[in-house]
PDB file of C-alpha atoms in Angstrom:
ATOM      1  CA  UNK A 898      -0.058   0.061  -0.141  1.00 51.00           C
ATOM      2  CA  UNK A 899       2.833   2.480   0.400  1.00 58.00           C
ATOM      3  CA  UNK A 900       4.290   1.762  -2.315  1.00 57.00           C
ATOM      4  CA  UNK A 901       1.101   2.267  -4.414  1.00 49.00           C
ATOM      5  CA  UNK A 902       0.447   5.457  -2.626  1.00 57.00           C
ATOM      6  CA  UNK A 903       4.249   6.905  -2.962  1.00 61.00           C
ATOM      7  CA  UNK A 904       3.519   6.384  -6.777  1.00 53.00           C
ATOM      8  CA  UNK A 905       0.114   8.005  -6.684  1.00 55.00           C
ATOM      9  CA  UNK A 906       1.479  11.111  -4.940  1.00 58.00           C
ATOM     10  CA  UNK A 907       4.666  11.256  -7.554  1.00 63.00           C
ATOM     11  CA  UNK A 908       2.228  11.085 -10.406  1.00 56.00           C
ATOM     12  CA  UNK A 909       0.098  13.681  -8.918  1.00 61.00           C
ATOM     13  CA  UNK A 910       3.177  15.702  -8.589  1.00 63.00           C
ATOM     14  CA  UNK A 911       4.644  15.226 -11.783  1.00 63.00           C
ATOM     15  CA  UNK A 912       0.933  16.038 -13.631  1.00 62.00           C
ATOM     16  CA  UNK A 913       0.559  19.353 -11.497  1.00 63.00           C
ATOM     17  CA  UNK A 914       3.859  20.676 -13.580  1.00 65.00           C
ATOM     18  CA  UNK A 915       5.201  22.236  -9.809  1.00 61.00           C
ATOM     19  CA  UNK A 916       8.775  22.152 -10.145  1.00 59.00           C
ATOM     20  CA  UNK A 917      10.943  23.941  -7.622  1.00 62.00           C
ATOM     21  CA  UNK A 918      14.351  22.907  -9.097  1.00 70.00           C
ATOM     22  CA  UNK A 919      15.019  24.060 -12.835  1.00 84.00           C
ATOM     23  CA  UNK A 920      16.427  21.618 -15.444  1.00 92.00           C
ATOM     24  CA  UNK A 921      19.929  20.602 -15.774  1.00 96.00           C
ATOM     25  CA  UNK A 922      21.615  19.302 -18.600  1.00 97.00           C
ATOM     26  CA  UNK A 923      21.727  15.298 -18.613  1.00 97.00           C
ATOM     27  CA  UNK A 924      23.821  13.000 -20.318  1.00 98.00           C
ATOM     28  CA  UNK A 925      21.506  10.335 -21.331  1.00 97.00           C
ATOM     29  CA  UNK A 926      24.288   8.283 -23.093  1.00 98.00           C
ATOM     30  CA  UNK A 927      25.932   8.166 -19.516  1.00 97.00           C
ATOM     31  CA  UNK A 928      22.370   7.479 -17.821  1.00 98.00           C
ATOM     32  CA  UNK A 929      21.121   4.594 -19.596  1.00 98.00           C
ATOM     33  CA  UNK A 930      24.958   3.019 -19.821  1.00 97.00           C
ATOM     34  CA  UNK A 931      24.430   3.396 -15.655  1.00 97.00           C
ATOM     35  CA  UNK A 932      20.952   1.862 -15.424  1.00 97.00           C
ATOM     36  CA  UNK A 933      21.965  -0.932 -18.151  1.00 97.00           C
ATOM     37  CA  UNK A 934      24.726  -2.354 -15.583  1.00 96.00           C
ATOM     38  CA  UNK A 935      22.187  -2.740 -12.895  1.00 95.00           C
ATOM     39  CA  UNK A 936      19.137  -3.894 -15.472  1.00 97.00           C
ATOM     40  CA  UNK A 937      21.700  -6.251 -17.550  1.00 98.00           C
ATOM     41  CA  UNK A 938      22.442  -8.109 -13.440  1.00 97.00           C
ATOM     42  CA  UNK A 939      18.917  -8.441 -13.390  1.00 96.00           C
ATOM     43  CA  UNK A 940      18.294  -9.806 -16.819  1.00 98.00           C
ATOM     44  CA  UNK A 941      21.104 -12.538 -16.184  1.00 97.00           C
ATOM     45  CA  UNK A 942      19.458 -13.293 -13.191  1.00 97.00           C
ATOM     46  CA  UNK A 943      16.129 -13.773 -14.973  1.00 97.00           C
ATOM     47  CA  UNK A 944      17.949 -15.854 -17.708  1.00 98.00           C
ATOM     48  CA  UNK A 945      16.819 -12.924 -20.470  1.00 98.00           C
ATOM     49  CA  UNK A 946      19.540 -11.808 -22.817  1.00 98.00           C
ATOM     50  CA  UNK A 947      20.644  -7.892 -22.466  1.00 98.00           C
ATOM     51  CA  UNK A 948      21.973  -5.810 -25.187  1.00 98.00           C
ATOM     52  CA  UNK A 949      23.131  -1.994 -24.917  1.00 98.00           C
ATOM     53  CA  UNK A 950      23.404   0.361 -28.119  1.00 98.00           C
ATOM     54  CA  UNK A 951      24.366   3.221 -26.864  1.00 98.00           C
ATOM     55  CA  UNK A 952      26.999   6.086 -28.427  1.00 95.00           C
ATOM     56  CA  UNK A 953      30.172   6.589 -26.943  1.00 93.00           C
ATOM     57  CA  UNK A 954      29.714  10.840 -27.073  1.00 94.00           C
ATOM     58  CA  UNK A 955      27.529  12.503 -24.799  1.00 96.00           C
ATOM     59  CA  UNK A 956      23.648  12.580 -25.564  1.00 98.00           C
ATOM     60  CA  UNK A 957      22.639  15.909 -23.871  1.00 97.00           C
ATOM     61  CA  UNK A 958      19.254  16.800 -22.805  1.00 98.00           C
ATOM     62  CA  UNK A 959      18.101  19.529 -20.330  1.00 97.00           C
ATOM     63  CA  UNK A 960      16.101  17.859 -17.749  1.00 95.00           C
ATOM     64  CA  UNK A 961      15.570  16.046 -14.122  1.00 92.00           C
ATOM     65  CA  UNK A 962      18.286  13.184 -13.782  1.00 94.00           C
ATOM     66  CA  UNK A 963      16.307  11.240 -10.993  1.00 90.00           C
ATOM     67  CA  UNK A 964      12.830  11.753 -13.179  1.00 91.00           C
ATOM     68  CA  UNK A 965      14.783  10.059 -16.125  1.00 96.00           C
ATOM     69  CA  UNK A 966      16.502   7.326 -14.453  1.00 95.00           C
ATOM     70  CA  UNK A 967      13.256   6.520 -13.146  1.00 92.00           C
ATOM     71  CA  UNK A 968      11.412   6.847 -16.774  1.00 95.00           C
ATOM     72  CA  UNK A 969      13.989   4.340 -18.564  1.00 97.00           C
ATOM     73  CA  UNK A 970      14.300   2.231 -15.286  1.00 96.00           C
ATOM     74  CA  UNK A 971      10.647   2.027 -15.655  1.00 93.00           C
ATOM     75  CA  UNK A 972      10.812   0.765 -18.953  1.00 97.00           C
ATOM     76  CA  UNK A 973      13.648  -1.443 -18.786  1.00 98.00           C
ATOM     77  CA  UNK A 974      12.379  -3.566 -15.664  1.00 93.00           C
ATOM     78  CA  UNK A 975       8.788  -3.740 -17.194  1.00 93.00           C
ATOM     79  CA  UNK A 976      10.775  -4.839 -20.436  1.00 96.00           C
ATOM     80  CA  UNK A 977      12.539  -7.822 -18.120  1.00 96.00           C
ATOM     81  CA  UNK A 978       9.483  -8.692 -16.297  1.00 92.00           C
ATOM     82  CA  UNK A 979       7.188  -9.228 -19.294  1.00 91.00           C
ATOM     83  CA  UNK A 980      10.294 -10.997 -21.216  1.00 95.00           C
ATOM     84  CA  UNK A 981      10.476 -15.014 -20.722  1.00 94.00           C
ATOM     85  CA  UNK A 982      13.511 -16.680 -19.957  1.00 97.00           C
ATOM     86  CA  UNK A 983      15.489 -17.124 -23.089  1.00 98.00           C
ATOM     87  CA  UNK A 984      14.162 -14.011 -24.361  1.00 98.00           C
ATOM     88  CA  UNK A 985      16.248 -10.431 -25.402  1.00 98.00           C
ATOM     89  CA  UNK A 986      15.693  -7.134 -23.783  1.00 98.00           C
ATOM     90  CA  UNK A 987      17.407  -4.254 -26.254  1.00 98.00           C
ATOM     91  CA  UNK A 988      18.088  -0.779 -25.254  1.00 98.00           C
ATOM     92  CA  UNK A 989      19.594   2.044 -27.101  1.00 98.00           C
ATOM     93  CA  UNK A 990      19.742   5.721 -27.122  1.00 98.00           C
ATOM     94  CA  UNK A 991      20.850   7.884 -30.191  1.00 97.00           C
ATOM     95  CA  UNK A 992      20.389  11.455 -31.280  1.00 96.00           C
ATOM     96  CA  UNK A 993      17.941  11.843 -34.350  1.00 89.00           C
ATOM     97  CA  UNK A 994      17.526  15.772 -35.830  1.00 89.00           C
ATOM     98  CA  UNK A 995      16.941  17.683 -32.202  1.00 95.00           C
ATOM     99  CA  UNK A 996      16.229  14.571 -30.553  1.00 97.00           C
ATOM    100  CA  UNK A 997      17.339  12.507 -28.548  1.00 98.00           C
ATOM    101  CA  UNK A 998      15.860   8.990 -28.539  1.00 98.00           C
ATOM    102  CA  UNK A 999      15.965   6.381 -26.115  1.00 98.00           C
ATOM    103  CA  UNK A1000      14.394   2.770 -27.818  1.00 98.00           C
ATOM    104  CA  UNK A1001      13.416  -0.061 -25.384  1.00 98.00           C
ATOM    105  CA  UNK A1002      12.505  -3.558 -27.248  1.00 98.00           C
ATOM    106  CA  UNK A1003      11.942  -6.841 -25.672  1.00 97.00           C
ATOM    107  CA  UNK A1004      10.544 -10.055 -26.723  1.00 97.00           C
ATOM    108  CA  UNK A1005       7.742 -10.914 -24.288  1.00 91.00           C
ATOM    109  CA  UNK A1006       4.576 -11.627 -24.425  1.00 89.00           C
ATOM    110  CA  UNK A1007       3.721  -8.465 -26.279  1.00 90.00           C
ATOM    111  CA  UNK A1008       0.572  -5.911 -25.389  1.00 88.00           C
ATOM    112  CA  UNK A1009      -2.776  -6.685 -27.045  1.00 88.00           C
ATOM    113  CA  UNK A1010      -4.024  -3.934 -29.953  1.00 87.00           C
ATOM    114  CA  UNK A1011      -7.013  -3.412 -27.606  1.00 87.00           C
ATOM    115  CA  UNK A1012      -5.018  -2.197 -24.782  1.00 87.00           C
ATOM    116  CA  UNK A1013      -2.676   0.054 -26.446  1.00 85.00           C
ATOM    117  CA  UNK A1014      -5.052   3.046 -26.505  1.00 84.00           C
ATOM    118  CA  UNK A1015      -5.137   3.305 -22.650  1.00 82.00           C
ATOM    119  CA  UNK A1016      -2.080   1.910 -22.150  1.00 85.00           C
ATOM    120  CA  UNK A1017      -0.524   5.108 -20.580  1.00 84.00           C
ATOM    121  CA  UNK A1018      -3.740   5.793 -18.140  1.00 79.00           C
ATOM    122  CA  UNK A1019      -3.536   5.357 -14.313  1.00 69.00           C
ATOM    123  CA  UNK A1020      -4.056   1.659 -13.149  1.00 61.00           C
ATOM    124  CA  UNK A1021      -4.102   0.196 -16.754  1.00 65.00           C
ATOM    125  CA  UNK A1022      -3.014  -3.174 -17.065  1.00 67.00           C
ATOM    126  CA  UNK A1023      -3.027  -5.193 -20.066  1.00 68.00           C
ATOM    127  CA  UNK A1024      -5.381  -8.041 -19.845  1.00 63.00           C
ATOM    128  CA  UNK A1025      -2.344 -10.429 -20.570  1.00 59.00           C
ATOM    129  CA  UNK A1026      -0.582  -8.846 -17.657  1.00 64.00           C
ATOM    130  CA  UNK A1027      -2.918  -9.839 -14.567  1.00 67.00           C
ATOM    131  CA  UNK A1028      -0.498 -12.584 -13.605  1.00 67.00           C
ATOM    132  CA  UNK A1029       2.365 -10.401 -13.099  1.00 62.00           C
ATOM    133  CA  UNK A1030       2.918  -7.887 -10.405  1.00 57.00           C
ATOM    134  CA  UNK A1031       2.209  -4.117 -10.690  1.00 60.00           C
ATOM    135  CA  UNK A1032      -0.309  -1.541  -9.892  1.00 58.00           C
ATOM    136  CA  UNK A1033      -0.914   0.122 -13.335  1.00 64.00           C
ATOM    137  CA  UNK A1034       1.132   3.216 -12.490  1.00 75.00           C
ATOM    138  CA  UNK A1035       4.289   2.859 -14.097  1.00 84.00           C
ATOM    139  CA  UNK A1036       3.678   3.717 -17.754  1.00 90.00           C
ATOM    140  CA  UNK A1037       1.561   6.503 -16.337  1.00 88.00           C
ATOM    141  CA  UNK A1038       4.476   7.936 -14.272  1.00 88.00           C
ATOM    142  CA  UNK A1039       6.701   7.686 -17.673  1.00 93.00           C
ATOM    143  CA  UNK A1040       4.406   9.559 -19.747  1.00 93.00           C
ATOM    144  CA  UNK A1041       4.401  12.240 -17.418  1.00 90.00           C
ATOM    145  CA  UNK A1042       7.886  12.374 -16.900  1.00 92.00           C
ATOM    146  CA  UNK A1043       8.220  12.273 -20.552  1.00 95.00           C
ATOM    147  CA  UNK A1044       5.206  14.985 -20.742  1.00 92.00           C
ATOM    148  CA  UNK A1045       7.289  17.168 -18.065  1.00 90.00           C
ATOM    149  CA  UNK A1046      10.695  17.046 -20.369  1.00 93.00           C
ATOM    150  CA  UNK A1047       8.629  17.930 -23.157  1.00 95.00           C
ATOM    151  CA  UNK A1048       9.257  15.010 -25.372  1.00 97.00           C
ATOM    152  CA  UNK A1049       7.071  12.250 -26.699  1.00 97.00           C
ATOM    153  CA  UNK A1050       6.497   8.450 -26.085  1.00 97.00           C
ATOM    154  CA  UNK A1051       5.252   5.704 -28.570  1.00 97.00           C
ATOM    155  CA  UNK A1052       4.821   1.876 -28.089  1.00 96.00           C
ATOM    156  CA  UNK A1053       4.681  -0.323 -30.896  1.00 96.00           C
ATOM    157  CA  UNK A1054       3.668  -4.266 -30.056  1.00 93.00           C
ATOM    158  CA  UNK A1055       2.598  -7.460 -31.237  1.00 89.00           C
ATOM    159  CA  UNK A1056       2.965 -10.879 -29.896  1.00 88.00           C
ATOM    160  CA  UNK A1057       6.509 -11.379 -29.006  1.00 92.00           C
ATOM    161  CA  UNK A1058       7.748  -7.905 -29.351  1.00 95.00           C
ATOM    162  CA  UNK A1059       7.427  -4.800 -27.588  1.00 96.00           C
ATOM    163  CA  UNK A1060       8.903  -1.204 -28.664  1.00 98.00           C
ATOM    164  CA  UNK A1061       8.999   1.889 -26.629  1.00 97.00           C
ATOM    165  CA  UNK A1062      10.477   4.961 -28.047  1.00 98.00           C
ATOM    166  CA  UNK A1063      11.306   7.860 -26.081  1.00 98.00           C
ATOM    167  CA  UNK A1064      11.993  11.107 -27.604  1.00 98.00           C
ATOM    168  CA  UNK A1065      13.412  14.215 -25.766  1.00 98.00           C
ATOM    169  CA  UNK A1066      14.580  17.678 -27.108  1.00 98.00           C
ATOM    170  CA  UNK A1067      18.544  17.596 -27.204  1.00 97.00           C
ATOM    171  CA  UNK A1068      20.019  20.375 -25.428  1.00 92.00           C
TER     172      UNK A1068
END
């Protein structure tokens, strides 16, 4: 209950768009590399292959480092959670035009097409995810973080493959 309450409070704060500190430069390439160390270990423990494709140089955006870590971490956590043993989770980051793009692909259970329109809503859970733990707030929190950073998030899914793409304005 405490985790659920804290997630709801965090989501409400994000949606209220009240920031007490200004955005700072954040190197998303470094952020993804750092998070990948932790999530590659989790993937290995779950018997899931983990792939990382991030350029050597910086991919800088203006933002809140902790919020961006939470968003990318949530995406990686979900990808590992919904990918069966022997599957693959891949994360990449790149600069495209005036945006920095983070892509998370997995070979998991997929998201039914009927569930895609409401996927980023509070408490929404895909009907094939009922046996997995979760509150249905994770993707709503990710969307609120991405929106607060003036970015966008999209999802493409079919049985056995899901891709989330986050685009944020480059600094």
